[in-house]
Amino acid sequence: MSDWNQRVIEEFRANAGKVGGPFEGRPLLLLHTTGARSGKPRVTPLMYQQVGDAYAIFASKGGAKTDPDWYHNLLAHPAATIEVGSRRIDVTARVIEGDERHPIWETQKRDYPFFADYERKTRRTIPV
């Protein structure tokens, strides 16, 4: 895990989910996955969107050509845990597509225009 991610995780936990820097004022969660190949536990800070009782996350990787590692981890092991604020929640991940994906992705781009920039930078469909 990068030192930057580790600092974000520590700040998140010390402040019940609140962090400064580029995530200040933005919805942030900590995603706990199991490594697809290694089987090791991984923790990744991610922006999210609340969708009813569910949480949508976005495999944007800043518009890179490939999906992020955490996405591959979830495909291999969809049982995961998230930390939202001071709560830990067990979740089962799934990829949403088509008519279900469209309004969530459009809302994310509207609320956080840099996600639209990520979309323009890549040819892949960013998984939600």
Short mmCIF file of the C-alpha atoms (twelve columns), coordinates in Angstrom:
data_MODEL
# 
_entry.id   MODEL 
# 
loop_
_atom_site.group_PDB 
_atom_site.id 
_atom_site.type_symbol 
_atom_site.label_atom_id 
_atom_site.label_alt_id 
_atom_site.label_comp_id 
_atom_site.label_asym_id 
_atom_site.label_seq_id 
_atom_site.Cartn_x 
_atom_site.Cartn_y 
_atom_site.Cartn_z 
_atom_site.pdbx_PDB_model_num 
ATOM 1   C CA . MET A 1   0.000   0.000   0.000   1 
ATOM 2   C CA . SER A 2   1.313   3.431   -0.830  1 
ATOM 3   C CA . ASP A 3   2.323   5.802   1.941   1 
ATOM 4   C CA . TRP A 4   -0.268  8.259   0.598   1 
ATOM 5   C CA . ASN A 5   -3.098  5.712   0.930   1 
ATOM 6   C CA . GLN A 6   -1.874  4.750   4.399   1 
ATOM 7   C CA . ARG A 7   -1.987  8.387   5.540   1 
ATOM 8   C CA . VAL A 8   -5.527  8.787   4.160   1 
ATOM 9   C CA . ILE A 9   -6.627  5.591   5.937   1 
ATOM 10  C CA . GLU A 10  -5.119  6.715   9.241   1 
ATOM 11  C CA . GLU A 11  -6.738  10.166  8.974   1 
ATOM 12  C CA . PHE A 12  -10.080 8.577   8.025   1 
ATOM 13  C CA . ARG A 13  -10.026 6.314   11.094  1 
ATOM 14  C CA . ALA A 14  -8.821  9.039   13.451  1 
ATOM 15  C CA . ASN A 15  -11.655 11.361  12.389  1 
ATOM 16  C CA . ALA A 16  -14.639 9.008   11.916  1 
ATOM 17  C CA . GLY A 17  -14.395 9.158   8.133   1 
ATOM 18  C CA . LYS A 18  -13.462 12.807  7.681   1 
ATOM 19  C CA . VAL A 19  -10.265 13.650  5.817   1 
ATOM 20  C CA . GLY A 20  -8.648  16.729  4.339   1 
ATOM 21  C CA . GLY A 21  -6.656  17.239  1.196   1 
ATOM 22  C CA . PRO A 22  -8.194  16.169  -2.113  1 
ATOM 23  C CA . PHE A 23  -10.953 14.203  -0.338  1 
ATOM 24  C CA . GLU A 24  -12.061 17.029  1.963   1 
ATOM 25  C CA . GLY A 25  -15.853 17.338  1.971   1 
ATOM 26  C CA . ARG A 26  -16.263 14.371  -0.373  1 
ATOM 27  C CA . PRO A 27  -17.909 11.052  0.472   1 
ATOM 28  C CA . LEU A 28  -15.111 8.623   1.238   1 
ATOM 29  C CA . LEU A 29  -15.130 5.019   2.356   1 
ATOM 30  C CA . LEU A 30  -12.485 2.406   2.994   1 
ATOM 31  C CA . LEU A 31  -12.890 -0.712  0.887   1 
ATOM 32  C CA . HIS A 32  -11.521 -3.967  2.311   1 
ATOM 33  C CA . THR A 33  -10.885 -6.589  -0.360  1 
ATOM 34  C CA . THR A 34  -9.056  -9.877  -0.640  1 
ATOM 35  C CA . GLY A 35  -6.251  -9.934  -3.196  1 
ATOM 36  C CA . ALA A 36  -7.339  -11.754 -6.362  1 
ATOM 37  C CA . ARG A 37  -4.018  -13.586 -6.698  1 
ATOM 38  C CA . SER A 38  -2.351  -13.167 -3.327  1 
ATOM 39  C CA . GLY A 39  -5.359  -13.758 -1.076  1 
ATOM 40  C CA . LYS A 40  -4.000  -10.997 1.182   1 
ATOM 41  C CA . PRO A 41  -6.249  -8.360  2.736   1 
ATOM 42  C CA . ARG A 42  -6.178  -4.955  1.038   1 
ATOM 43  C CA . VAL A 43  -7.652  -1.582  2.053   1 
ATOM 44  C CA . THR A 44  -8.339  1.197   -0.435  1 
ATOM 45  C CA . PRO A 45  -9.835  4.659   0.184   1 
ATOM 46  C CA . LEU A 46  -12.466 5.465   -2.448  1 
ATOM 47  C CA . MET A 47  -15.111 8.046   -3.145  1 
ATOM 48  C CA . TYR A 48  -18.621 6.628   -3.147  1 
ATOM 49  C CA . GLN A 49  -22.191 7.534   -3.906  1 
ATOM 50  C CA . GLN A 50  -25.021 6.487   -1.619  1 
ATOM 51  C CA . VAL A 51  -27.730 4.761   -3.671  1 
ATOM 52  C CA . GLY A 52  -30.617 3.900   -1.363  1 
ATOM 53  C CA . ASP A 53  -29.150 1.465   1.170   1 
ATOM 54  C CA . ALA A 54  -26.263 0.603   -1.163  1 
ATOM 55  C CA . TYR A 55  -22.907 2.185   -1.941  1 
ATOM 56  C CA . ALA A 56  -21.682 2.737   -5.489  1 
ATOM 57  C CA . ILE A 57  -17.950 2.945   -6.134  1 
ATOM 58  C CA . PHE A 58  -16.248 3.752   -9.407  1 
ATOM 59  C CA . ALA A 59  -13.297 1.883   -10.929 1 
ATOM 60  C CA . SER A 60  -11.989 4.982   -12.691 1 
ATOM 61  C CA . LYS A 61  -8.266  4.695   -11.883 1 
ATOM 62  C CA . GLY A 62  -7.975  8.309   -12.985 1 
ATOM 63  C CA . GLY A 63  -8.949  7.398   -16.538 1 
ATOM 64  C CA . ALA A 64  -6.174  4.825   -16.974 1 
ATOM 65  C CA . LYS A 65  -6.357  2.196   -19.723 1 
ATOM 66  C CA . THR A 66  -6.800  -0.593  -17.168 1 
ATOM 67  C CA . ASP A 67  -9.106  -1.206  -14.234 1 
ATOM 68  C CA . PRO A 68  -7.728  -0.738  -10.706 1 
ATOM 69  C CA . ASP A 69  -6.468  -3.735  -8.726  1 
ATOM 70  C CA . TRP A 70  -9.257  -3.421  -6.172  1 
ATOM 71  C CA . TYR A 71  -11.796 -3.985  -8.969  1 
ATOM 72  C CA . HIS A 72  -10.126 -7.263  -9.963  1 
ATOM 73  C CA . ASN A 73  -10.079 -8.222  -6.285  1 
ATOM 74  C CA . LEU A 74  -13.843 -7.699  -6.053  1 
ATOM 75  C CA . LEU A 75  -14.479 -9.726  -9.208  1 
ATOM 76  C CA . ALA A 76  -12.520 -12.614 -7.706  1 
ATOM 77  C CA . HIS A 77  -13.868 -12.185 -4.150  1 
ATOM 78  C CA . PRO A 78  -17.114 -10.151 -4.085  1 
ATOM 79  C CA . ALA A 79  -17.578 -10.533 -0.318  1 
ATOM 80  C CA . ALA A 80  -16.000 -7.392  1.101   1 
ATOM 81  C CA . THR A 81  -16.222 -4.901  3.942   1 
ATOM 82  C CA . ILE A 82  -16.472 -1.138  3.813   1 
ATOM 83  C CA . GLU A 83  -15.848 1.460   6.480   1 
ATOM 84  C CA . VAL A 84  -18.201 4.422   6.244   1 
ATOM 85  C CA . GLY A 85  -17.640 6.977   8.971   1 
ATOM 86  C CA . SER A 86  -17.031 4.869   12.066  1 
ATOM 87  C CA . ARG A 87  -19.170 1.936   10.851  1 
ATOM 88  C CA . ARG A 88  -17.947 -1.313  9.296   1 
ATOM 89  C CA . ILE A 89  -20.401 -2.891  6.880   1 
ATOM 90  C CA . ASP A 90  -20.165 -6.290  5.213   1 
ATOM 91  C CA . VAL A 91  -21.110 -6.045  1.536   1 
ATOM 92  C CA . THR A 92  -21.307 -8.187  -1.558  1 
ATOM 93  C CA . ALA A 93  -20.016 -6.377  -4.625  1 
ATOM 94  C CA . ARG A 94  -21.580 -6.560  -8.047  1 
ATOM 95  C CA . VAL A 95  -21.029 -4.662  -11.267 1 
ATOM 96  C CA . ILE A 96  -24.022 -2.680  -12.441 1 
ATOM 97  C CA . GLU A 97  -24.616 -2.022  -16.115 1 
ATOM 98  C CA . GLY A 98  -27.046 -0.542  -18.589 1 
ATOM 99  C CA . ASP A 99  -30.135 1.243   -17.323 1 
ATOM 100 C CA . GLU A 100 -29.146 0.665   -13.694 1 
ATOM 101 C CA . ARG A 101 -25.648 2.107   -14.174 1 
ATOM 102 C CA . HIS A 102 -26.575 5.153   -16.268 1 
ATOM 103 C CA . PRO A 103 -28.236 7.422   -13.647 1 
ATOM 104 C CA . ILE A 104 -25.633 6.598   -10.982 1 
ATOM 105 C CA . TRP A 105 -22.715 7.310   -13.303 1 
ATOM 106 C CA . GLU A 106 -24.329 10.499  -14.642 1 
ATOM 107 C CA . THR A 107 -24.921 11.756  -11.090 1 
ATOM 108 C CA . GLN A 108 -21.290 11.059  -10.185 1 
ATOM 109 C CA . LYS A 109 -20.057 12.987  -13.220 1 
ATOM 110 C CA . ARG A 110 -22.421 15.885  -12.501 1 
ATOM 111 C CA . ASP A 111 -21.456 16.115  -8.824  1 
ATOM 112 C CA . TYR A 112 -17.731 15.492  -9.397  1 
ATOM 113 C CA . PRO A 113 -16.819 16.603  -12.942 1 
ATOM 114 C CA . PHE A 114 -13.344 15.073  -12.751 1 
ATOM 115 C CA . PHE A 115 -15.064 11.691  -13.219 1 
ATOM 116 C CA . ALA A 116 -16.223 12.933  -16.634 1 
ATOM 117 C CA . ASP A 117 -12.588 13.830  -17.321 1 
ATOM 118 C CA . TYR A 118 -11.574 10.273  -16.399 1 
ATOM 119 C CA . GLU A 119 -14.187 8.923   -18.798 1 
ATOM 120 C CA . ARG A 120 -12.835 11.087  -21.633 1 
ATOM 121 C CA . LYS A 121 -9.277  9.873   -20.990 1 
ATOM 122 C CA . THR A 122 -10.045 6.173   -21.482 1 
ATOM 123 C CA . ARG A 123 -11.693 3.937   -24.047 1 
ATOM 124 C CA . ARG A 124 -12.940 1.477   -21.455 1 
ATOM 125 C CA . THR A 125 -16.317 1.749   -19.760 1 
ATOM 126 C CA . ILE A 126 -15.582 2.662   -16.152 1 
ATOM 127 C CA . PRO A 127 -17.111 -0.022  -13.955 1 
ATOM 128 C CA . VAL A 128 -19.638 0.983   -11.305 1 
# 
